[in-house]
GROMACS .gro file of C-alpha atoms in nm:
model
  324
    1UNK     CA    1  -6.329   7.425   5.193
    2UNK     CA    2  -5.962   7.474   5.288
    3UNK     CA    3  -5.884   7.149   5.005
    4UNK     CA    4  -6.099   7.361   4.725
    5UNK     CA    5  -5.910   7.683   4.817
    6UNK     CA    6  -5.565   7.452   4.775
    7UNK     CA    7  -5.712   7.342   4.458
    8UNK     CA    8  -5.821   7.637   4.304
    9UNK     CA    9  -5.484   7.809   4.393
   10UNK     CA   10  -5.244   7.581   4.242
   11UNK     CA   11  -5.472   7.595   3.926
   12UNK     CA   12  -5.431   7.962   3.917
   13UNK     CA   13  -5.043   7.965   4.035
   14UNK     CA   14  -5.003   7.710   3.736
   15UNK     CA   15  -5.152   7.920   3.510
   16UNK     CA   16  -4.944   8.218   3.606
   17UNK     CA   17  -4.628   8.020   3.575
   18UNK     CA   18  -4.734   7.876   3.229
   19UNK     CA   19  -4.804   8.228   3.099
   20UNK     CA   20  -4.498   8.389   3.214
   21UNK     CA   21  -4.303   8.103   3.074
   22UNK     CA   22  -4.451   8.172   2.764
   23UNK     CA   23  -4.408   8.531   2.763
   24UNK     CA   24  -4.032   8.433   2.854
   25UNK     CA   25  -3.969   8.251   2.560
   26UNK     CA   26  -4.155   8.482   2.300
   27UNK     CA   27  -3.962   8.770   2.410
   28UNK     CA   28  -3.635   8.541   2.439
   29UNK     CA   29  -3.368   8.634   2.208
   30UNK     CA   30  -3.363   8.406   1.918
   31UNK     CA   31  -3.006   8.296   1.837
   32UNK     CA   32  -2.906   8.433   1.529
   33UNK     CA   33  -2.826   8.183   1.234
   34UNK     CA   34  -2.607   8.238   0.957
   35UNK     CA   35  -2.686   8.017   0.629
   36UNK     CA   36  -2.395   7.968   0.367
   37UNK     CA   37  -2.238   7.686   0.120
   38UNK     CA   38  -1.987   7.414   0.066
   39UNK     CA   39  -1.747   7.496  -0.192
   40UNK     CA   40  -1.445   7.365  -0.343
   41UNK     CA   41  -1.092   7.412  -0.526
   42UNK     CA   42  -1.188   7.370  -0.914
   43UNK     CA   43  -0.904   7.331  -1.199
   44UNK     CA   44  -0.961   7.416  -1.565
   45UNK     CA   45  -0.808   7.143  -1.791
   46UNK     CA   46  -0.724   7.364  -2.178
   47UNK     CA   47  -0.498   7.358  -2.470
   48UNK     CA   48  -0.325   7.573  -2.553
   49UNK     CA   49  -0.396   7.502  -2.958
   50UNK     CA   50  -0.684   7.555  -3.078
   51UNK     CA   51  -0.822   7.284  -3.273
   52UNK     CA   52  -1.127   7.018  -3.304
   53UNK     CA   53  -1.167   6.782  -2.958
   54UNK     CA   54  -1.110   6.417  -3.144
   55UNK     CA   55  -1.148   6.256  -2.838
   56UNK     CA   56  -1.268   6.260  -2.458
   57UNK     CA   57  -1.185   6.048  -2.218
   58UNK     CA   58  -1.357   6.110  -1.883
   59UNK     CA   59  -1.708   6.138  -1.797
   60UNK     CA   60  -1.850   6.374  -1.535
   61UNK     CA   61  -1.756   6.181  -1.156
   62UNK     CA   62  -1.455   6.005  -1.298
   63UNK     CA   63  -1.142   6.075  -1.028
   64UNK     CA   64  -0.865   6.158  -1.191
   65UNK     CA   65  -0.537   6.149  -1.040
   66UNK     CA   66  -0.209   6.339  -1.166
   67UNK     CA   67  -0.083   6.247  -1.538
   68UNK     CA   68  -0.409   6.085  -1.647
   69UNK     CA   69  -0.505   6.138  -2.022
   70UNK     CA   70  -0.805   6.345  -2.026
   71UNK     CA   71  -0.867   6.438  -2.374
   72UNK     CA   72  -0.717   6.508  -2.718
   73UNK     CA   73  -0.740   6.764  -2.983
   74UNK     CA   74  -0.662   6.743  -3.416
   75UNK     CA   75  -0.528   7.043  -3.552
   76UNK     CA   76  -0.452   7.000  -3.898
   77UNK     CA   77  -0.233   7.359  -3.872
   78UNK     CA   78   0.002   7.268  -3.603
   79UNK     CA   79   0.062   6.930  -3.829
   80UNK     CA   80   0.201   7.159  -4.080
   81UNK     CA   81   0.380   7.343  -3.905
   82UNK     CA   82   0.569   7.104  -3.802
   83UNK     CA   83   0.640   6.968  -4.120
   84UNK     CA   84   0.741   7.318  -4.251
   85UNK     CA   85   0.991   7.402  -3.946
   86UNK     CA   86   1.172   7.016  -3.979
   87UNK     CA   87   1.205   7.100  -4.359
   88UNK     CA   88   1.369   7.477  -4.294
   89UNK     CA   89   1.580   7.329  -3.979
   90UNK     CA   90   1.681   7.041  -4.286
   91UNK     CA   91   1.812   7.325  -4.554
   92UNK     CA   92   1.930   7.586  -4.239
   93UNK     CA   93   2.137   7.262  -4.187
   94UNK     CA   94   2.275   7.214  -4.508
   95UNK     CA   95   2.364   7.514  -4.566
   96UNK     CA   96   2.569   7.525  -4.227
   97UNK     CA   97   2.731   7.219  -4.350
   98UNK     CA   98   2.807   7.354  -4.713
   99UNK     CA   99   2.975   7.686  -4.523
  100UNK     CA  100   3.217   7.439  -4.267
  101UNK     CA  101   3.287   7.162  -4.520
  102UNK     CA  102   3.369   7.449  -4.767
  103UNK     CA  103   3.426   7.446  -5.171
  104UNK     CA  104   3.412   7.106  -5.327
  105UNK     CA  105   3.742   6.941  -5.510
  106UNK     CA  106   3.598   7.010  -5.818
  107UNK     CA  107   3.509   7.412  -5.748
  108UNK     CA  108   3.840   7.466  -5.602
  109UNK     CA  109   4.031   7.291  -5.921
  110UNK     CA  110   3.798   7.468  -6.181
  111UNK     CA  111   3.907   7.823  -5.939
  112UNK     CA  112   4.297   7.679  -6.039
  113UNK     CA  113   4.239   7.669  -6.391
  114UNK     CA  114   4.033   7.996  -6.423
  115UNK     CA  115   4.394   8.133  -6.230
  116UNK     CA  116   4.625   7.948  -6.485
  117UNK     CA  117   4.442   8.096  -6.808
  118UNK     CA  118   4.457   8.425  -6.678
  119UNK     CA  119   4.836   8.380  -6.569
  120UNK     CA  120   4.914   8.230  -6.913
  121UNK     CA  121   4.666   8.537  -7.130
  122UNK     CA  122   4.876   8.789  -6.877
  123UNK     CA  123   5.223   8.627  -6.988
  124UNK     CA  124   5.109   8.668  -7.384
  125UNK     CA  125   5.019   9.058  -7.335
  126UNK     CA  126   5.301   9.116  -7.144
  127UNK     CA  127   5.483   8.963  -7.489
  128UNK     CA  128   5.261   9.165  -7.720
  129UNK     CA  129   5.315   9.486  -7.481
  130UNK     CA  130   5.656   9.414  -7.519
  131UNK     CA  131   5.685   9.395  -7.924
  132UNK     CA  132   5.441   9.673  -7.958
  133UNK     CA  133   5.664   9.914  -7.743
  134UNK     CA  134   5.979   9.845  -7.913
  135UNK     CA  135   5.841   9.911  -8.280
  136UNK     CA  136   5.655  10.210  -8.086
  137UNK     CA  137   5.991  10.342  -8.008
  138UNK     CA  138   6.099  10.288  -8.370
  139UNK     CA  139   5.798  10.516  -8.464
  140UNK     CA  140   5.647  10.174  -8.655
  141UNK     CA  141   5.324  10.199  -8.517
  142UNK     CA  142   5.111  10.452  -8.367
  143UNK     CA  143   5.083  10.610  -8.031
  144UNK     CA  144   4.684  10.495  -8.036
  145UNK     CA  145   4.772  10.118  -8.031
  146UNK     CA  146   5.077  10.115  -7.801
  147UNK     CA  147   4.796  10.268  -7.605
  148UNK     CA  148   4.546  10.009  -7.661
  149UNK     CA  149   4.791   9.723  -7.608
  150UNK     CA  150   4.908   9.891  -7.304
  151UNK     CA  151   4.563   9.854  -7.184
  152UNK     CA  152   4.481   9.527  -7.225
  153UNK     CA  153   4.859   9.423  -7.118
  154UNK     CA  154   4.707   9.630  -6.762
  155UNK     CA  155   4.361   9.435  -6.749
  156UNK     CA  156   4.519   9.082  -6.811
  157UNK     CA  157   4.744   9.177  -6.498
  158UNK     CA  158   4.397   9.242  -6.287
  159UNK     CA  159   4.171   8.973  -6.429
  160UNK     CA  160   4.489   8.717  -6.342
  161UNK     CA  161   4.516   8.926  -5.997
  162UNK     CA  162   4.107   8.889  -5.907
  163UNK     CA  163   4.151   8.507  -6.058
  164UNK     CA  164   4.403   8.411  -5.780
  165UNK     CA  165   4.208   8.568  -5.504
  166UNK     CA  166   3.879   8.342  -5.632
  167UNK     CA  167   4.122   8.043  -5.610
  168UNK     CA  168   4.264   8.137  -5.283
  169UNK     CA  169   3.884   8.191  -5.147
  170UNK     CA  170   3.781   7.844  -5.291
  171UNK     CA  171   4.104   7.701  -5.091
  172UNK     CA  172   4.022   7.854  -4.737
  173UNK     CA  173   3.644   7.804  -4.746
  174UNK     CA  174   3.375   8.016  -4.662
  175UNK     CA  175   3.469   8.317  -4.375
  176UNK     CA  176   3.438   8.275  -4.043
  177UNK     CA  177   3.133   8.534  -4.013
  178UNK     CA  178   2.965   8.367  -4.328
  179UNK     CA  179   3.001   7.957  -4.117
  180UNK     CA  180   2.892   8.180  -3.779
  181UNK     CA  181   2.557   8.316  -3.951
  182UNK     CA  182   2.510   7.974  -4.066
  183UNK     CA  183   2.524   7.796  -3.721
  184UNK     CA  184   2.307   8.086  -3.595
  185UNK     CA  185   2.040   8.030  -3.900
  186UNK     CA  186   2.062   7.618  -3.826
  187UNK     CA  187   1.994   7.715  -3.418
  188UNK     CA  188   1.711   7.978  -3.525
  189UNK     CA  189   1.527   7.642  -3.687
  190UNK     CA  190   1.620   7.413  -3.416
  191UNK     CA  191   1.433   7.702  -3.189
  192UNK     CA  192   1.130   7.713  -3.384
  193UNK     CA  193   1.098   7.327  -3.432
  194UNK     CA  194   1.141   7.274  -3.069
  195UNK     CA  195   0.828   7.586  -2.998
  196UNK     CA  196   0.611   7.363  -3.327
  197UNK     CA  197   0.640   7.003  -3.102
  198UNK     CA  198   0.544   7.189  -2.765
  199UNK     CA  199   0.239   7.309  -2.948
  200UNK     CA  200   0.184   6.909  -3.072
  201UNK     CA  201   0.245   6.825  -2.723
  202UNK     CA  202  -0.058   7.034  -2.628
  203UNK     CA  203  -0.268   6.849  -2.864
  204UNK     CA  204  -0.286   6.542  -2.595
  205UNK     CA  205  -0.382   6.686  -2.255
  206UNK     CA  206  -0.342   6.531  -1.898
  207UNK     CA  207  -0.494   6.627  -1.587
  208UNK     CA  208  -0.188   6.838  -1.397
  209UNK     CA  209  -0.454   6.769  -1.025
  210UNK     CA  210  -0.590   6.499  -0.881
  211UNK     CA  211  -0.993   6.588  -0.861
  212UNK     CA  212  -1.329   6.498  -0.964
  213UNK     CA  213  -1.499   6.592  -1.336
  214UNK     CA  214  -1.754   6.790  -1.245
  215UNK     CA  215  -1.827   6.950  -1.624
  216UNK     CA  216  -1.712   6.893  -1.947
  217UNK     CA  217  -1.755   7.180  -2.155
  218UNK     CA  218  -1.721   7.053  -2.531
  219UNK     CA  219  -1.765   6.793  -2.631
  220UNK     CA  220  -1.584   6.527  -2.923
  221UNK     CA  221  -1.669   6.700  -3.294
  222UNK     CA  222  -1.693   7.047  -3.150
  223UNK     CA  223  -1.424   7.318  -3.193
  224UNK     CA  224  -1.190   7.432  -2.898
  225UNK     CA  225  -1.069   7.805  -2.874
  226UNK     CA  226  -0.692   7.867  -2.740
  227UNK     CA  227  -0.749   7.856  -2.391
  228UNK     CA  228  -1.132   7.749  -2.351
  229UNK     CA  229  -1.129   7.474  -2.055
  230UNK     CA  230  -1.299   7.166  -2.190
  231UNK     CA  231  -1.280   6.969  -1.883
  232UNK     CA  232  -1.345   7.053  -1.537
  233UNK     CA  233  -1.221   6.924  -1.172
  234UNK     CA  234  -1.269   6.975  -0.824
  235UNK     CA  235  -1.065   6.863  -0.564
  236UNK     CA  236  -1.240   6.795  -0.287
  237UNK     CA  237  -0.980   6.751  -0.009
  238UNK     CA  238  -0.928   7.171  -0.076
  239UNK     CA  239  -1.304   7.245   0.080
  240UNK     CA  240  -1.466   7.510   0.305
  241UNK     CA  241  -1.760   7.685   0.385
  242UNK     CA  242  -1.853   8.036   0.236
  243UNK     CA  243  -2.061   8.277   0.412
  244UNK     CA  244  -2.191   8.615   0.365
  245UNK     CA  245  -2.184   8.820   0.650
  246UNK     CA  246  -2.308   9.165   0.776
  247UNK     CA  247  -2.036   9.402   0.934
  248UNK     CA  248  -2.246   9.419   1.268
  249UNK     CA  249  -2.178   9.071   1.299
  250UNK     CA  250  -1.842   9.059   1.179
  251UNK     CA  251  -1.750   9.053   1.532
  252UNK     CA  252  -1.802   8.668   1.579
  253UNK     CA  253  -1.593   8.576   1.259
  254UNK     CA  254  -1.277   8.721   1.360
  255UNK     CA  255  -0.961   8.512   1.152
  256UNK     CA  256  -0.863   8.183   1.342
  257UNK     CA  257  -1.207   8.174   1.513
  258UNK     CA  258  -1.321   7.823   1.564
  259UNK     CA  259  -1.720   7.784   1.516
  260UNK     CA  260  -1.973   7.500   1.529
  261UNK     CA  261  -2.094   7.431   1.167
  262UNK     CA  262  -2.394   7.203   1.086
  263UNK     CA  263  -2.458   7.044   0.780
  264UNK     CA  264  -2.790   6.920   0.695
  265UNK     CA  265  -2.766   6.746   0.422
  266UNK     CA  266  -2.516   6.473   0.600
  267UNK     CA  267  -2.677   6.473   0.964
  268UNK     CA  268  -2.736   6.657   1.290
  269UNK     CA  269  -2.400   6.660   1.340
  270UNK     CA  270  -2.166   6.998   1.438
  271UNK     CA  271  -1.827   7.065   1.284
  272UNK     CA  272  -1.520   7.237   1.365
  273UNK     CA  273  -1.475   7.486   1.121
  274UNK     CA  274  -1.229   7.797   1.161
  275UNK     CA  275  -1.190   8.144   0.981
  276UNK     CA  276  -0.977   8.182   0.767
  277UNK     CA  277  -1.030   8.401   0.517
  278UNK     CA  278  -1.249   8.804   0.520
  279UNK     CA  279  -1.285   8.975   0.226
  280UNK     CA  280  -1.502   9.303   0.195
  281UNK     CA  281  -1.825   9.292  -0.099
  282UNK     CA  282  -1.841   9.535  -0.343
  283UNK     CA  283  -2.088   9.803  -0.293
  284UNK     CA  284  -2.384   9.570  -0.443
  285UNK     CA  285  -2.421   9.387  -0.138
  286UNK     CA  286  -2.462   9.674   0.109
  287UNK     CA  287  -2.710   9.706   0.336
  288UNK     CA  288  -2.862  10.081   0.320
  289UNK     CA  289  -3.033  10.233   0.605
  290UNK     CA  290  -3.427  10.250   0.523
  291UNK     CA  291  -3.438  10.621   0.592
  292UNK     CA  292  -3.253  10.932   0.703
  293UNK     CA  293  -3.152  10.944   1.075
  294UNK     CA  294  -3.255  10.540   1.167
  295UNK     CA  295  -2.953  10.372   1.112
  296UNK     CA  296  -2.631  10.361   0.903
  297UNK     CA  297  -2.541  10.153   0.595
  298UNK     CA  298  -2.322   9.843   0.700
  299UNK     CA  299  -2.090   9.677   0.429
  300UNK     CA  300  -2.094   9.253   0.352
  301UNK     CA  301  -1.786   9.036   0.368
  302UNK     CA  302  -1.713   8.701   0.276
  303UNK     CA  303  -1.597   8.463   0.500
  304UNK     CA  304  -1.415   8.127   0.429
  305UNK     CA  305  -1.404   7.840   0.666
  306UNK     CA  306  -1.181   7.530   0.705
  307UNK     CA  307  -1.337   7.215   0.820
  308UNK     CA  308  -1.025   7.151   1.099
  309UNK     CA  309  -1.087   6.794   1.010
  310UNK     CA  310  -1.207   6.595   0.657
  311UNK     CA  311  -1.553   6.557   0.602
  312UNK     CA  312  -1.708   6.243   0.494
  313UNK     CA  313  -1.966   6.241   0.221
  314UNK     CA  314  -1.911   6.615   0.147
  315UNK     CA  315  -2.032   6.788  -0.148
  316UNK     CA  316  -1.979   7.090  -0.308
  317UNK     CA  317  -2.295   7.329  -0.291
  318UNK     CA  318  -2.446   7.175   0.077
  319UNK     CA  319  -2.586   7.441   0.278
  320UNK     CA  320  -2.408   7.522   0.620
  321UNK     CA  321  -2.566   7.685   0.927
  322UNK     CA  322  -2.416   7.842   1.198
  323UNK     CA  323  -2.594   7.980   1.565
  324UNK     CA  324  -2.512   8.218   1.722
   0.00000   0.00000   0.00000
């Protein structure tokens, strides 16, 4: 009887145990888990020129590294531009050289002669000025031609005057402000040539980051905008984790924090990952109290965490858990 009594009462006093055991865990307090993403540093490959992509030549998981040829663009206008700035550097140059160099032999000798026929018509009026005064003064001829000759005896002196300063201008050149405006004109060309073959430069573009493709968005035929990134990369040794967290719990992401992260898609494993960067939402991802009087509304941030070490195998868009 006493063995039965034993029996029956370690039955019950399992049963009891088992219960509360399960009572214990149901009203446990579940850790809370916070779910968020692997993401990356991406770079946007563009030209500047806007033209037709001629050629690509990466394909999406290609690893580029710094200075690699990536793709090319043919822009008929920036072709002609060029050609139009060399040819107005070529005349802004010729025409510096005309102003330094100065007149030719030739223009300087014709600018002698032009002086010597109006010294030699100034001599002969002088002559006939002269003769006409004296027979003037005799009352031979009237006071209307010694008037006339007078005149032209005055206009031969000016037109051999204006004649020697042509000569004298075709001796010293061009003036110093006329050979200054020149230079400046030749540099104003060199300026714009130099601004035409940056443009040409754009028309061949290199990856500036070492990274992975991850999109190319146009393709070879297909028209590029100023600007538009055609290629894509992300560098995957700039990673870390983004979550979305609510301000009550804001408390156990404090900057500099170190937390265990898991990763399913690469294993069981936890990760050191700290916080290090909190950034408020915008008032679209706030969470409003249901009704009046129960509770307040409590703002979302976004949190960034570092791995502290490199990852293997890690991807950009892997989910990320955290327990708390």
């Amino acid at each position: 009887m006493n063995k039965i009594a034993i029996f029956l009462s370690l039955i019950i006093a399992s049963v009891i145990i088992w219960v509360g055991v399960t009572f214990y865990k149901a009203y446990e307090p579940k850790p809370a888990v916070f779910q968020g993403e692997i993401d990356a540093q991406t770079y946007n490959i563009s030209s500047k020129v806007a033209g037709r992509i001629s050629k690509i030549a990466v394909k999406k998981g290609d690893i580029l590294n710094v200075g690699d040829f990536v793709f090319s663009i043919k822009s008929d206008e920036v072709e002609a531009k060029l050609k139009q700035a060399i040819a107005s550097k070529e005349a802004a140059n010729a025409i510096k050289q005309k102003a330094n160099k100065g007149a030719r032999v030739e223009e300087i000798k014709a600018a002698y002669d032009q002086y010597q026929k109006a010294l030699s018509a100034q001599k002969l009026m002088k002559n006939t000025y002269n003769r006409i005064k004296k027979l003037y003064n005799e009352g031979v001829v009237s006071e209307q031609k010694h008037d006339e000759v007078y005149t032209k005896y005055q206009a031969s002196i000016y037109t051999t005057s204006a004649a020697k300063q042509l000569y004298e201008m075709a001796k010293k050149g061009a003036r110093v402000e006329d050979k200054l405006a020149a230079n400046a004109k030749e540099k104003v060309y060199e300026g714009k040539v130099e601004e035409v073959e940056a443009y040409v430069r754009e028309l061949n573009l290199y990856s500036f980051h070492k990274g992975e493709v991850t999109s190319i968005l146009i393709q070879e035929g297909e028209l590029a905008p100023t600007g538009f990134p055609v290629v894509s990369i992300t560098d995957m040794s700039d990673v870390w984790a983004k979550f979305y967290i609510r301000e009550d719990f804001l408390k156990f992401f404090k900057k500099g924090t170190i937390l265990k992260v898991k990763i399913p898609a690469i294993g069981d494993k936890l990760y050191d990952f700290q916080v290090e960067f909190i950034s408020v939402m915008g008032d679209y991802a706030t969470w409003r109290a249901s009704e009046a009087g129960s509770g307040y509304d409590m703002k979302s941030f976004e949190i960034h965490l570092r791995p502290i070490k490199p990852i293997k195998d890690l991807r950009v868009g892997m989910s990320t858990l955290i327990e708390l």
